[in-house]
PDB file of C-alpha atoms and ligand atoms in Angstrom:
ATOM      1  CA  UNK Y   1     -81.138 -43.969 -73.381  1.00  0.00           C
ATOM      2  CA  UNK Y   2     -77.499 -43.607 -74.337  1.00  0.00           C
ATOM      3  CA  UNK Y   3     -77.417 -40.027 -75.552  1.00  0.00           C
ATOM      4  CA  UNK Y   4     -79.296 -36.976 -74.466  1.00  0.00           C
ATOM      5  CA  UNK Y   5     -80.065 -34.959 -77.552  1.00  0.00           C
ATOM      6  CA  UNK Y   6     -81.558 -31.563 -77.732  1.00  0.00           C
ATOM      7  CA  UNK Y   7     -84.133 -31.762 -80.517  1.00  0.00           C
ATOM      8  CA  UNK Y   8     -84.232 -27.999 -80.889  1.00  0.00           C
ATOM      9  CA  UNK Y   9     -80.518 -27.964 -81.558  1.00  0.00           C
ATOM     10  CA  UNK Y  10     -80.318 -30.841 -83.964  1.00  0.00           C
ATOM     11  CA  UNK Y  11     -83.418 -30.156 -86.012  1.00  0.00           C
ATOM     12  CA  UNK Y  12     -83.347 -26.404 -86.477  1.00  0.00           C
ATOM     13  CA  UNK Y  13     -80.376 -24.403 -87.633  1.00  0.00           C
ATOM     14  CA  UNK Y  14     -79.592 -21.375 -85.515  1.00  0.00           C
ATOM     15  CA  UNK Y  15     -80.250 -18.024 -87.204  1.00  0.00           C
ATOM     16  CA  UNK Y  16     -77.160 -16.005 -88.041  1.00  0.00           C
ATOM     17  CA  UNK Y  17     -78.823 -12.808 -86.852  1.00  0.00           C
ATOM     18  CA  UNK Y  18     -81.877 -12.791 -84.664  1.00  0.00           C
ATOM     19  CA  UNK Y  19     -83.778  -9.714 -83.537  1.00  0.00           C
ATOM     20  CA  UNK Y  20     -86.347 -10.319 -80.847  1.00  0.00           C
ATOM     21  CA  UNK Y  21     -88.913  -7.659 -80.211  1.00  0.00           C
ATOM     22  CA  UNK Y  22     -86.534  -4.712 -80.564  1.00  0.00           C
ATOM     23  CA  UNK Y  23     -87.682  -1.208 -79.717  1.00  0.00           C
ATOM     24  CA  UNK Y  24     -85.631   1.985 -79.752  1.00  0.00           C
ATOM     25  CA  UNK Y  25     -86.475   5.507 -78.637  1.00  0.00           C
ATOM     26  CA  UNK Y  26     -84.238   8.574 -78.813  1.00  0.00           C
ATOM     27  CA  UNK Y  27     -84.777  11.028 -75.982  1.00  0.00           C
ATOM     28  CA  UNK Y  28     -83.679  14.551 -76.755  1.00  0.00           C
ATOM     29  CA  UNK Y  29     -84.006  17.774 -74.732  1.00  0.00           C
ATOM     30  CA  UNK Y  30     -87.086  18.851 -76.636  1.00  0.00           C
ATOM     31  CA  UNK Y  31     -88.745  15.741 -77.957  1.00  0.00           C
ATOM     32  CA  UNK Y  32     -88.664  11.983 -77.767  1.00  0.00           C
ATOM     33  CA  UNK Y  33     -88.504  10.079 -81.023  1.00  0.00           C
ATOM     34  CA  UNK Y  34     -89.778   6.537 -81.206  1.00  0.00           C
ATOM     35  CA  UNK Y  35     -87.597   5.166 -84.009  1.00  0.00           C
ATOM     36  CA  UNK Y  36     -88.358   1.428 -83.964  1.00  0.00           C
ATOM     37  CA  UNK Y  37     -91.005  -0.671 -82.354  1.00  0.00           C
ATOM     38  CA  UNK Y  38     -91.386  -4.435 -81.877  1.00  0.00           C
ATOM     39  CA  UNK Y  39     -88.978  -5.548 -84.571  1.00  0.00           C
ATOM     40  CA  UNK Y  40     -88.533  -9.320 -84.772  1.00  0.00           C
ATOM     41  CA  UNK Y  41     -86.504 -10.862 -87.566  1.00  0.00           C
ATOM     42  CA  UNK Y  42     -84.486 -14.044 -88.084  1.00  0.00           C
ATOM     43  CA  UNK Y  43     -81.827 -14.025 -90.767  1.00  0.00           C
ATOM     44  CA  UNK Y  44     -80.380 -17.370 -91.875  1.00  0.00           C
ATOM     45  CA  UNK Y  45     -76.663 -17.869 -92.526  1.00  0.00           C
ATOM     46  CA  UNK Y  46     -75.894 -16.864 -96.106  1.00  0.00           C
ATOM     47  CA  UNK Y  47     -79.217 -15.124 -96.607  1.00  0.00           C
ATOM     48  CA  UNK Y  48     -79.465 -11.814 -98.482  1.00  0.00           C
ATOM     49  CA  UNK Y  49     -82.035  -9.593 -96.790  1.00  0.00           C
ATOM     50  CA  UNK Y  50     -83.073  -6.260 -98.235  1.00  0.00           C
ATOM     51  CA  UNK Y  51     -84.706  -3.720 -95.976  1.00  0.00           C
ATOM     52  CA  UNK Y  52     -86.892  -1.002 -97.418  1.00  0.00           C
ATOM     53  CA  UNK Y  53     -88.936   1.753 -95.820  1.00  0.00           C
ATOM     54  CA  UNK Y  54     -89.621   5.463 -95.992  1.00  0.00           C
ATOM     55  CA  UNK Y  55     -87.035   7.983 -94.870  1.00  0.00           C
ATOM     56  CA  UNK Y  56     -86.946   8.159 -91.065  1.00  0.00           C
ATOM     57  CA  UNK Y  57     -88.421   4.676 -90.564  1.00  0.00           C
ATOM     58  CA  UNK Y  58     -85.415   3.579 -88.519  1.00  0.00           C
ATOM     59  CA  UNK Y  59     -83.462   1.580 -91.121  1.00  0.00           C
ATOM     60  CA  UNK Y  60     -80.072   3.035 -90.220  1.00  0.00           C
ATOM     61  CA  UNK Y  61     -80.955   2.831 -86.534  1.00  0.00           C
ATOM     62  CA  UNK Y  62     -81.570  -0.905 -86.963  1.00  0.00           C
ATOM     63  CA  UNK Y  63     -78.108  -1.491 -88.437  1.00  0.00           C
ATOM     64  CA  UNK Y  64     -76.538   0.606 -85.679  1.00  0.00           C
ATOM     65  CA  UNK Y  65     -78.232  -1.642 -83.143  1.00  0.00           C
ATOM     66  CA  UNK Y  66     -77.098  -4.843 -84.865  1.00  0.00           C
ATOM     67  CA  UNK Y  67     -73.482  -3.718 -85.005  1.00  0.00           C
ATOM     68  CA  UNK Y  68     -73.674  -2.633 -81.363  1.00  0.00           C
ATOM     69  CA  UNK Y  69     -73.129   1.107 -81.859  1.00  0.00           C
ATOM     70  CA  UNK Y  70     -76.214   1.673 -79.750  1.00  0.00           C
ATOM     71  CA  UNK Y  71     -78.383  -0.521 -77.571  1.00  0.00           C
ATOM     72  CA  UNK Y  72     -82.116  -1.201 -77.879  1.00  0.00           C
ATOM     73  CA  UNK Y  73     -84.475  -0.042 -75.109  1.00  0.00           C
ATOM     74  CA  UNK Y  74     -85.967  -3.492 -75.035  1.00  0.00           C
ATOM     75  CA  UNK Y  75     -85.603  -6.745 -76.902  1.00  0.00           C
ATOM     76  CA  UNK Y  76     -82.665  -8.926 -77.717  1.00  0.00           C
ATOM     77  CA  UNK Y  77     -80.144  -9.221 -80.524  1.00  0.00           C
ATOM     78  CA  UNK Y  78     -78.488 -12.591 -80.991  1.00  0.00           C
ATOM     79  CA  UNK Y  79     -75.741 -13.592 -83.371  1.00  0.00           C
ATOM     80  CA  UNK Y  80     -75.182 -17.303 -83.916  1.00  0.00           C
ATOM     81  CA  UNK Y  81     -77.645 -17.931 -81.128  1.00  0.00           C
ATOM     82  CA  UNK Y  82     -75.749 -15.932 -78.539  1.00  0.00           C
ATOM     83  CA  UNK Y  83     -76.403 -12.621 -76.954  1.00  0.00           C
ATOM     84  CA  UNK Y  84     -73.196 -11.196 -78.221  1.00  0.00           C
ATOM     85  CA  UNK Y  85     -71.509  -8.312 -76.491  1.00  0.00           C
ATOM     86  CA  UNK Y  86     -68.699  -8.113 -79.031  1.00  0.00           C
ATOM     87  CA  UNK Y  87     -70.901  -8.123 -82.107  1.00  0.00           C
ATOM     88  CA  UNK Y  88     -68.502  -5.894 -84.006  1.00  0.00           C
ATOM     89  CA  UNK Y  89     -66.188  -8.902 -84.302  1.00  0.00           C
ATOM     90  CA  UNK Y  90     -68.639 -10.663 -86.580  1.00  0.00           C
ATOM     91  CA  UNK Y  91     -70.063  -7.733 -88.463  1.00  0.00           C
ATOM     92  CA  UNK Y  92     -68.727  -5.525 -91.238  1.00  0.00           C
ATOM     93  CA  UNK Y  93     -70.671  -2.308 -91.448  1.00  0.00           C
ATOM     94  CA  UNK Y  94     -70.732   0.152 -94.300  1.00  0.00           C
ATOM     95  CA  UNK Y  95     -72.592   3.216 -93.006  1.00  0.00           C
ATOM     96  CA  UNK Y  96     -74.854   5.342 -95.184  1.00  0.00           C
ATOM     97  CA  UNK Y  97     -72.157   7.905 -95.890  1.00  0.00           C
ATOM     98  CA  UNK Y  98     -68.966   5.964 -96.077  1.00  0.00           C
ATOM     99  CA  UNK Y  99     -66.205   8.394 -96.870  1.00  0.00           C
ATOM    100  CA  UNK Y 100     -62.715   7.590 -97.970  1.00  0.00           C
ATOM    101  CA  UNK Y 101     -59.988   9.669 -96.418  1.00  0.00           C
ATOM    102  CA  UNK Y 102     -59.136  12.173 -99.164  1.00  0.00           C
ATOM    103  CA  UNK Y 103     -55.464  12.395 -98.227  1.00  0.00           C
ATOM    104  CA  UNK Y 104     -54.871   8.640 -98.366  1.00  0.00           C
ATOM    105  CA  UNK Y 105     -54.399   6.768-101.645  1.00  0.00           C
ATOM    106  CA  UNK Y 106     -56.927   4.083-102.595  1.00  0.00           C
ATOM    107  CA  UNK Y 107     -54.583   1.363-101.349  1.00  0.00           C
ATOM    108  CA  UNK Y 108     -53.945   3.199 -98.085  1.00  0.00           C
ATOM    109  CA  UNK Y 109     -57.694   3.650 -97.636  1.00  0.00           C
ATOM    110  CA  UNK Y 110     -58.645   0.026 -98.184  1.00  0.00           C
ATOM    111  CA  UNK Y 111     -55.951  -1.438 -95.893  1.00  0.00           C
ATOM    112  CA  UNK Y 112     -57.286   0.392 -92.827  1.00  0.00           C
ATOM    113  CA  UNK Y 113     -59.105  -2.705 -91.461  1.00  0.00           C
ATOM    114  CA  UNK Y 114     -55.943  -4.778 -91.914  1.00  0.00           C
ATOM    115  CA  UNK Y 115     -53.886  -2.162 -90.080  1.00  0.00           C
ATOM    116  CA  UNK Y 116     -56.466  -2.164 -87.301  1.00  0.00           C
ATOM    117  CA  UNK Y 117     -55.967  -5.928 -87.021  1.00  0.00           C
ATOM    118  CA  UNK Y 118     -52.246  -5.320 -86.545  1.00  0.00           C
ATOM    119  CA  UNK Y 119     -51.193  -6.834 -89.868  1.00  0.00           C
ATOM    120  CA  UNK Y 120     -47.810  -5.369 -90.935  1.00  0.00           C
ATOM    121  CA  UNK Y 121     -48.081  -2.762 -93.710  1.00  0.00           C
ATOM    122  CA  UNK Y 122     -46.112  -4.744 -96.315  1.00  0.00           C
ATOM    123  CA  UNK Y 123     -48.380  -7.778 -95.874  1.00  0.00           C
ATOM    124  CA  UNK Y 124     -51.507  -5.594 -95.846  1.00  0.00           C
ATOM    125  CA  UNK Y 125     -50.389  -3.952 -99.101  1.00  0.00           C
ATOM    126  CA  UNK Y 126     -49.851  -7.328-100.784  1.00  0.00           C
ATOM    127  CA  UNK Y 127     -53.180  -8.728 -99.611  1.00  0.00           C
ATOM    128  CA  UNK Y 128     -55.182  -5.669-100.692  1.00  0.00           C
ATOM    129  CA  UNK Y 129     -53.319  -5.193-103.964  1.00  0.00           C
ATOM    130  CA  UNK Y 130     -54.279  -8.716-105.029  1.00  0.00           C
ATOM    131  CA  UNK Y 131     -57.956  -7.848-104.558  1.00  0.00           C
ATOM    132  CA  UNK Y 132     -57.972  -4.490-106.359  1.00  0.00           C
ATOM    133  CA  UNK Y 133     -58.627  -5.964-109.848  1.00  0.00           C
ATOM    134  CA  UNK Y 134     -61.612  -7.961-108.550  1.00  0.00           C
ATOM    135  CA  UNK Y 135     -63.074  -4.665-107.360  1.00  0.00           C
ATOM    136  CA  UNK Y 136     -62.420  -2.951-110.676  1.00  0.00           C
ATOM    137  CA  UNK Y 137     -59.605  -0.914-109.154  1.00  0.00           C
ATOM    138  CA  UNK Y 138     -56.565  -2.555-110.731  1.00  0.00           C
ATOM    139  CA  UNK Y 139     -54.044   0.166-111.577  1.00  0.00           C
ATOM    140  CA  UNK Y 140     -55.566   2.649-109.121  1.00  0.00           C
ATOM    141  CA  UNK Y 141     -53.674   1.663-105.973  1.00  0.00           C
ATOM    142  CA  UNK Y 142     -51.812   4.937-105.724  1.00  0.00           C
ATOM    143  CA  UNK Y 143     -54.613   7.208-106.973  1.00  0.00           C
ATOM    144  CA  UNK Y 144     -56.213   9.627-104.540  1.00  0.00           C
ATOM    145  CA  UNK Y 145     -60.000   9.314-104.059  1.00  0.00           C
ATOM    146  CA  UNK Y 146     -60.801  12.550-105.902  1.00  0.00           C
ATOM    147  CA  UNK Y 147     -59.265  11.082-109.074  1.00  0.00           C
ATOM    148  CA  UNK Y 148     -61.884   8.314-109.140  1.00  0.00           C
ATOM    149  CA  UNK Y 149     -65.494   8.233-110.304  1.00  0.00           C
ATOM    150  CA  UNK Y 150     -68.266   7.885-107.721  1.00  0.00           C
ATOM    151  CA  UNK Y 151     -68.694   4.208-108.627  1.00  0.00           C
ATOM    152  CA  UNK Y 152     -65.013   3.494-108.142  1.00  0.00           C
ATOM    153  CA  UNK Y 153     -64.927   5.256-104.795  1.00  0.00           C
ATOM    154  CA  UNK Y 154     -67.899   3.171-103.718  1.00  0.00           C
ATOM    155  CA  UNK Y 155     -66.115  -0.019-104.776  1.00  0.00           C
ATOM    156  CA  UNK Y 156     -63.069   1.064-102.777  1.00  0.00           C
ATOM    157  CA  UNK Y 157     -65.274   1.613 -99.726  1.00  0.00           C
ATOM    158  CA  UNK Y 158     -66.709  -1.868-100.342  1.00  0.00           C
ATOM    159  CA  UNK Y 159     -63.300  -3.460-100.599  1.00  0.00           C
ATOM    160  CA  UNK Y 160     -62.406  -1.830 -97.298  1.00  0.00           C
ATOM    161  CA  UNK Y 161     -65.589  -3.314 -95.791  1.00  0.00           C
ATOM    162  CA  UNK Y 162     -64.842  -6.764 -97.253  1.00  0.00           C
ATOM    163  CA  UNK Y 163     -61.285  -6.702 -95.882  1.00  0.00           C
ATOM    164  CA  UNK Y 164     -62.787  -6.687 -92.414  1.00  0.00           C
ATOM    165  CA  UNK Y 165     -63.450 -10.376 -93.215  1.00  0.00           C
ATOM    166  CA  UNK Y 166     -66.676 -10.697 -91.286  1.00  0.00           C
ATOM    167  CA  UNK Y 167     -69.445 -13.216 -91.802  1.00  0.00           C
ATOM    168  CA  UNK Y 168     -72.147 -10.586 -91.711  1.00  0.00           C
ATOM    169  CA  UNK Y 169     -72.301  -7.563 -94.033  1.00  0.00           C
ATOM    170  CA  UNK Y 170     -74.498  -4.607 -93.128  1.00  0.00           C
ATOM    171  CA  UNK Y 171     -74.813  -2.166 -96.027  1.00  0.00           C
ATOM    172  CA  UNK Y 172     -76.711   1.099 -95.644  1.00  0.00           C
ATOM    173  CA  UNK Y 173     -77.919   2.406 -99.020  1.00  0.00           C
ATOM    174  CA  UNK Y 174     -74.542   1.777-100.615  1.00  0.00           C
ATOM    175  CA  UNK Y 175     -75.744   2.624-104.133  1.00  0.00           C
ATOM    176  CA  UNK Y 176     -78.067   5.478-103.211  1.00  0.00           C
ATOM    177  CA  UNK Y 177     -75.994   8.257-104.766  1.00  0.00           C
ATOM    178  CA  UNK Y 178     -75.028   6.533-108.011  1.00  0.00           C
ATOM    179  CA  UNK Y 179     -76.395   6.933-111.517  1.00  0.00           C
ATOM    180  CA  UNK Y 180     -78.692   4.163-112.763  1.00  0.00           C
ATOM    181  CA  UNK Y 181     -76.176   2.351-114.961  1.00  0.00           C
ATOM    182  CA  UNK Y 182     -73.367   2.342-112.402  1.00  0.00           C
ATOM    183  CA  UNK Y 183     -75.870   1.153-109.861  1.00  0.00           C
ATOM    184  CA  UNK Y 184     -76.863  -1.846-112.002  1.00  0.00           C
ATOM    185  CA  UNK Y 185     -73.231  -2.694-112.574  1.00  0.00           C
ATOM    186  CA  UNK Y 186     -72.502  -2.626-108.860  1.00  0.00           C
ATOM    187  CA  UNK Y 187     -75.604  -4.668-108.035  1.00  0.00           C
ATOM    188  CA  UNK Y 188     -74.360  -7.495-110.257  1.00  0.00           C
ATOM    189  CA  UNK Y 189     -70.897  -7.127-108.917  1.00  0.00           C
ATOM    190  CA  UNK Y 190     -72.152  -7.321-105.313  1.00  0.00           C
ATOM    191  CA  UNK Y 191     -74.201 -10.448-106.088  1.00  0.00           C
ATOM    192  CA  UNK Y 192     -71.122 -12.103-107.581  1.00  0.00           C
ATOM    193  CA  UNK Y 193     -69.101 -11.173-104.519  1.00  0.00           C
ATOM    194  CA  UNK Y 194     -71.794 -12.583-102.245  1.00  0.00           C
ATOM    195  CA  UNK Y 195     -71.888 -15.820-104.264  1.00  0.00           C
ATOM    196  CA  UNK Y 196     -68.138 -16.161-103.774  1.00  0.00           C
ATOM    197  CA  UNK Y 197     -67.826 -15.223-100.127  1.00  0.00           C
ATOM    198  CA  UNK Y 198     -71.264 -16.395 -98.898  1.00  0.00           C
ATOM    199  CA  UNK Y 199     -71.723 -13.795 -96.219  1.00  0.00           C
ATOM    200  CA  UNK Y 200     -75.017 -13.019 -94.567  1.00  0.00           C
ATOM    201  CA  UNK Y 201     -76.144  -9.649 -95.924  1.00  0.00           C
ATOM    202  CA  UNK Y 202     -78.565  -7.013 -94.678  1.00  0.00           C
ATOM    203  CA  UNK Y 203     -78.858  -4.348 -97.356  1.00  0.00           C
ATOM    204  CA  UNK Y 204     -80.838  -1.121 -96.953  1.00  0.00           C
ATOM    205  CA  UNK Y 205     -82.326   0.594 -99.966  1.00  0.00           C
ATOM    206  CA  UNK Y 206     -85.182   2.932-100.723  1.00  0.00           C
ATOM    207  CA  UNK Y 207     -85.478   1.507-104.221  1.00  0.00           C
ATOM    208  CA  UNK Y 208     -88.161  -1.153-104.678  1.00  0.00           C
ATOM    209  CA  UNK Y 209     -86.591  -2.667-107.811  1.00  0.00           C
ATOM    210  CA  UNK Y 210     -83.199  -2.866-106.156  1.00  0.00           C
ATOM    211  CA  UNK Y 211     -84.675  -4.536-103.072  1.00  0.00           C
ATOM    212  CA  UNK Y 212     -86.245  -7.225-105.277  1.00  0.00           C
ATOM    213  CA  UNK Y 213     -83.345  -7.674-107.632  1.00  0.00           C
ATOM    214  CA  UNK Y 214     -80.844  -8.344-104.834  1.00  0.00           C
ATOM    215  CA  UNK Y 215     -82.769  -9.979-102.030  1.00  0.00           C
ATOM    216  CA  UNK Y 216     -83.860 -13.442-101.005  1.00  0.00           C
ATOM    217  CA  UNK Y 217     -86.362 -11.680 -98.793  1.00  0.00           C
ATOM    218  CA  UNK Y 218     -87.555  -8.081 -98.711  1.00  0.00           C
ATOM    219  CA  UNK Y 219     -88.535  -6.612 -95.346  1.00  0.00           C
ATOM    220  CA  UNK Y 220     -90.752  -3.524 -95.455  1.00  0.00           C
ATOM    221  CA  UNK Y 221     -90.750  -1.016 -92.590  1.00  0.00           C
ATOM    222  CA  UNK Y 222     -93.620   1.351 -91.822  1.00  0.00           C
ATOM    223  CA  UNK Y 223     -93.188   5.105 -91.377  1.00  0.00           C
ATOM    224  CA  UNK Y 224     -91.884   6.106 -87.936  1.00  0.00           C
ATOM    225  CA  UNK Y 225     -91.902   4.378 -85.578  1.00  0.00           C
ATOM    226  CA  UNK Y 226     -90.605   1.666 -87.863  1.00  0.00           C
ATOM    227  CA  UNK Y 227     -92.173  -1.738 -87.565  1.00  0.00           C
ATOM    228  CA  UNK Y 228     -92.206  -4.621 -90.013  1.00  0.00           C
ATOM    229  CA  UNK Y 229     -95.375  -4.335 -92.060  1.00  0.00           C
ATOM    230  CA  UNK Y 230     -94.616  -6.736 -94.874  1.00  0.00           C
ATOM    231  CA  UNK Y 231     -92.250  -9.563 -95.784  1.00  0.00           C
ATOM    232  CA  UNK Y 232     -91.822 -10.799 -99.322  1.00  0.00           C
ATOM    233  CA  UNK Y 233     -89.988 -13.994-100.261  1.00  0.00           C
ATOM    234  CA  UNK Y 234     -88.567 -13.009-103.611  1.00  0.00           C
ATOM    235  CA  UNK Y 235     -89.742 -15.343-106.354  1.00  0.00           C
ATOM    236  CA  UNK Y 236     -86.888 -14.969-108.818  1.00  0.00           C
ATOM    237  CA  UNK Y 237     -84.262 -17.568-109.680  1.00  0.00           C
ATOM    238  CA  UNK Y 238     -80.551 -17.068-109.064  1.00  0.00           C
ATOM    239  CA  UNK Y 239     -78.289 -16.007-110.566  1.00  0.00           C
ATOM    240  CA  UNK Y 240     -80.189 -12.805-111.070  1.00  0.00           C
ATOM    241  CA  UNK Y 241     -79.958 -11.133-114.465  1.00  0.00           C
ATOM    242  CA  UNK Y 242     -80.825  -7.517-115.167  1.00  0.00           C
ATOM    243  CA  UNK Y 243     -83.272  -8.663-117.858  1.00  0.00           C
ATOM    244  CA  UNK Y 244     -85.448 -10.166-115.113  1.00  0.00           C
ATOM    245  CA  UNK Y 245     -86.788  -6.739-114.247  1.00  0.00           C
ATOM    246  CA  UNK Y 246     -88.857  -6.971-117.434  1.00  0.00           C
ATOM    247  CA  UNK Y 247     -90.584 -10.220-116.346  1.00  0.00           C
ATOM    248  CA  UNK Y 248     -94.262 -10.145-115.336  1.00  0.00           C
ATOM    249  CA  UNK Y 249     -93.265 -11.863-112.076  1.00  0.00           C
ATOM    250  CA  UNK Y 250     -90.962  -8.988-111.284  1.00  0.00           C
ATOM    251  CA  UNK Y 251     -93.660  -6.423-111.995  1.00  0.00           C
ATOM    252  CA  UNK Y 252     -96.114  -8.277-109.792  1.00  0.00           C
ATOM    253  CA  UNK Y 253     -93.682  -8.170-106.886  1.00  0.00           C
ATOM    254  CA  UNK Y 254     -92.909  -4.480-107.451  1.00  0.00           C
ATOM    255  CA  UNK Y 255     -96.645  -3.828-107.165  1.00  0.00           C
ATOM    256  CA  UNK Y 256     -96.842  -5.869-103.969  1.00  0.00           C
ATOM    257  CA  UNK Y 257     -94.038  -3.822-102.393  1.00  0.00           C
ATOM    258  CA  UNK Y 258     -95.391  -0.446-103.523  1.00  0.00           C
ATOM    259  CA  UNK Y 259     -98.728  -1.476-102.130  1.00  0.00           C
ATOM    260  CA  UNK Y 260     -97.136  -2.368 -98.786  1.00  0.00           C
ATOM    261  CA  UNK Y 261     -95.345   0.994 -98.779  1.00  0.00           C
ATOM    262  CA  UNK Y 262     -98.661   2.726 -99.389  1.00  0.00           C
ATOM    263  CA  UNK Y 263     -97.585   4.204-102.702  1.00  0.00           C
ATOM    264  CA  UNK Y 264    -100.570   4.870-104.930  1.00  0.00           C
ATOM    265  CA  UNK Y 265    -100.422   2.645-108.015  1.00  0.00           C
TER     266      UNK Y 265
HETATM  267  P1  ADP T 301     -83.803   5.906 -91.861  1.00  0.00           P
HETATM  268  O1  ADP T 301     -82.417   5.355 -91.946  1.00  0.00           O
HETATM  269  O2  ADP T 301     -84.871   4.888 -92.090  1.00  0.00           O
HETATM  270  O3  ADP T 301     -84.003   7.107 -92.748  1.00  0.00           O
HETATM  271  P2  ADP T 301     -82.984   6.604 -89.172  1.00  0.00           P
HETATM  272  O4  ADP T 301     -82.729   5.287 -88.534  1.00  0.00           O
HETATM  273  O5  ADP T 301     -81.800   7.378 -89.619  1.00  0.00           O
HETATM  274  O6  ADP T 301     -84.041   6.425 -90.364  1.00  0.00           O
HETATM  275  O7  ADP T 301     -83.805   7.532 -88.164  1.00  0.00           O
HETATM  276  C1  ADP T 301     -85.036   7.149 -87.599  1.00  0.00           C
HETATM  277  C2  ADP T 301     -85.539   8.274 -86.706  1.00  0.00           C
HETATM  278  O8  ADP T 301     -84.744   8.346 -85.536  1.00  0.00           O
HETATM  279  C3  ADP T 301     -85.467   9.641 -87.346  1.00  0.00           C
HETATM  280  O9  ADP T 301     -86.584  10.380 -86.919  1.00  0.00           O
HETATM  281  C4  ADP T 301     -84.197  10.231 -86.802  1.00  0.00           C
HETATM  282  O10 ADP T 301     -84.241  11.618 -86.776  1.00  0.00           O
HETATM  283  C5  ADP T 301     -84.138   9.625 -85.417  1.00  0.00           C
HETATM  284  N1  ADP T 301     -82.747   9.436 -84.957  1.00  0.00           N
HETATM  285  C6  ADP T 301     -81.826   8.609 -85.515  1.00  0.00           C
HETATM  286  N2  ADP T 301     -80.675   8.631 -84.820  1.00  0.00           N
HETATM  287  C7  ADP T 301     -80.864   9.511 -83.797  1.00  0.00           C
HETATM  288  C8  ADP T 301     -80.062   9.978 -82.718  1.00  0.00           C
HETATM  289  N3  ADP T 301     -78.815   9.524 -82.541  1.00  0.00           N
HETATM  290  N4  ADP T 301     -80.596  10.866 -81.863  1.00  0.00           N
HETATM  291  C9  ADP T 301     -81.864  11.302 -82.012  1.00  0.00           C
HETATM  292  N5  ADP T 301     -82.677  10.900 -83.012  1.00  0.00           N
HETATM  293  C10 ADP T 301     -82.201  10.024 -83.890  1.00  0.00           C
HETATM  294 MG1   MG T 302     -80.811   5.819 -93.166  1.00  0.00          MG
END
């Protein structure tokens, strides 16, 4: 034989993010909280995963583990097939409460990741300024955050996350605090962004419709300790259109998710 080939390598593509049997417990002075138990999940490159579960089911904890802010008690987290000890290099993380610095202008807020990379201010300003219109923030470079609507502030926080230029986006309930119309607008805007930049996305929500509308796959966590109790491959074509939420197919999948969440229907 002339070449040794590794069939596993050539036939199967390596998951972008792989969680193997992850468990996480928090030990406090008074009580011990089991937050996550036996979580296994493979996310393909370019896939859009939505993660849904009741409050306290460990959703935020899971993202913290993936980004490397804390370590699991047991199990393994691989990125691109490697046990990565500098995961933060590949991951952009937008935590549940992502605040802009109130004393910095919008432009000064969004260039923070570029400054952290050591890019000179003038170049960072040019690069970010070019992107502001795409994020619906053209003309607001020198505004302070309190001058902007909630939706605009959220888009600024997103732009800051995107400027980290990572292949993996972890978003923790980014639209949770927005009114319904702004939320729909931002959902479509996020999907367009994802289509352009083709990142791998893990998106947390507590909204069943949002989970379906955005995701390729919806992962459902149980109440604490969180474990995966249901996986739904979303049967909706792309590009998604808001009108799809009125389709019988959509309603059927909403029912399936509510059922998995144990919500009486
Ligand atoms: P979710 O995001 O699904 O609402 P979290 O991941 O924030 O849930 O929390 C899961 C559980 O773990 C909760 O009971 C929470 O109080 C607990 N928890 C999260 N982070 C910590 C921590 N750093 N120390 C102690 N307990 C924590
Ligand atoms: Mg949370």
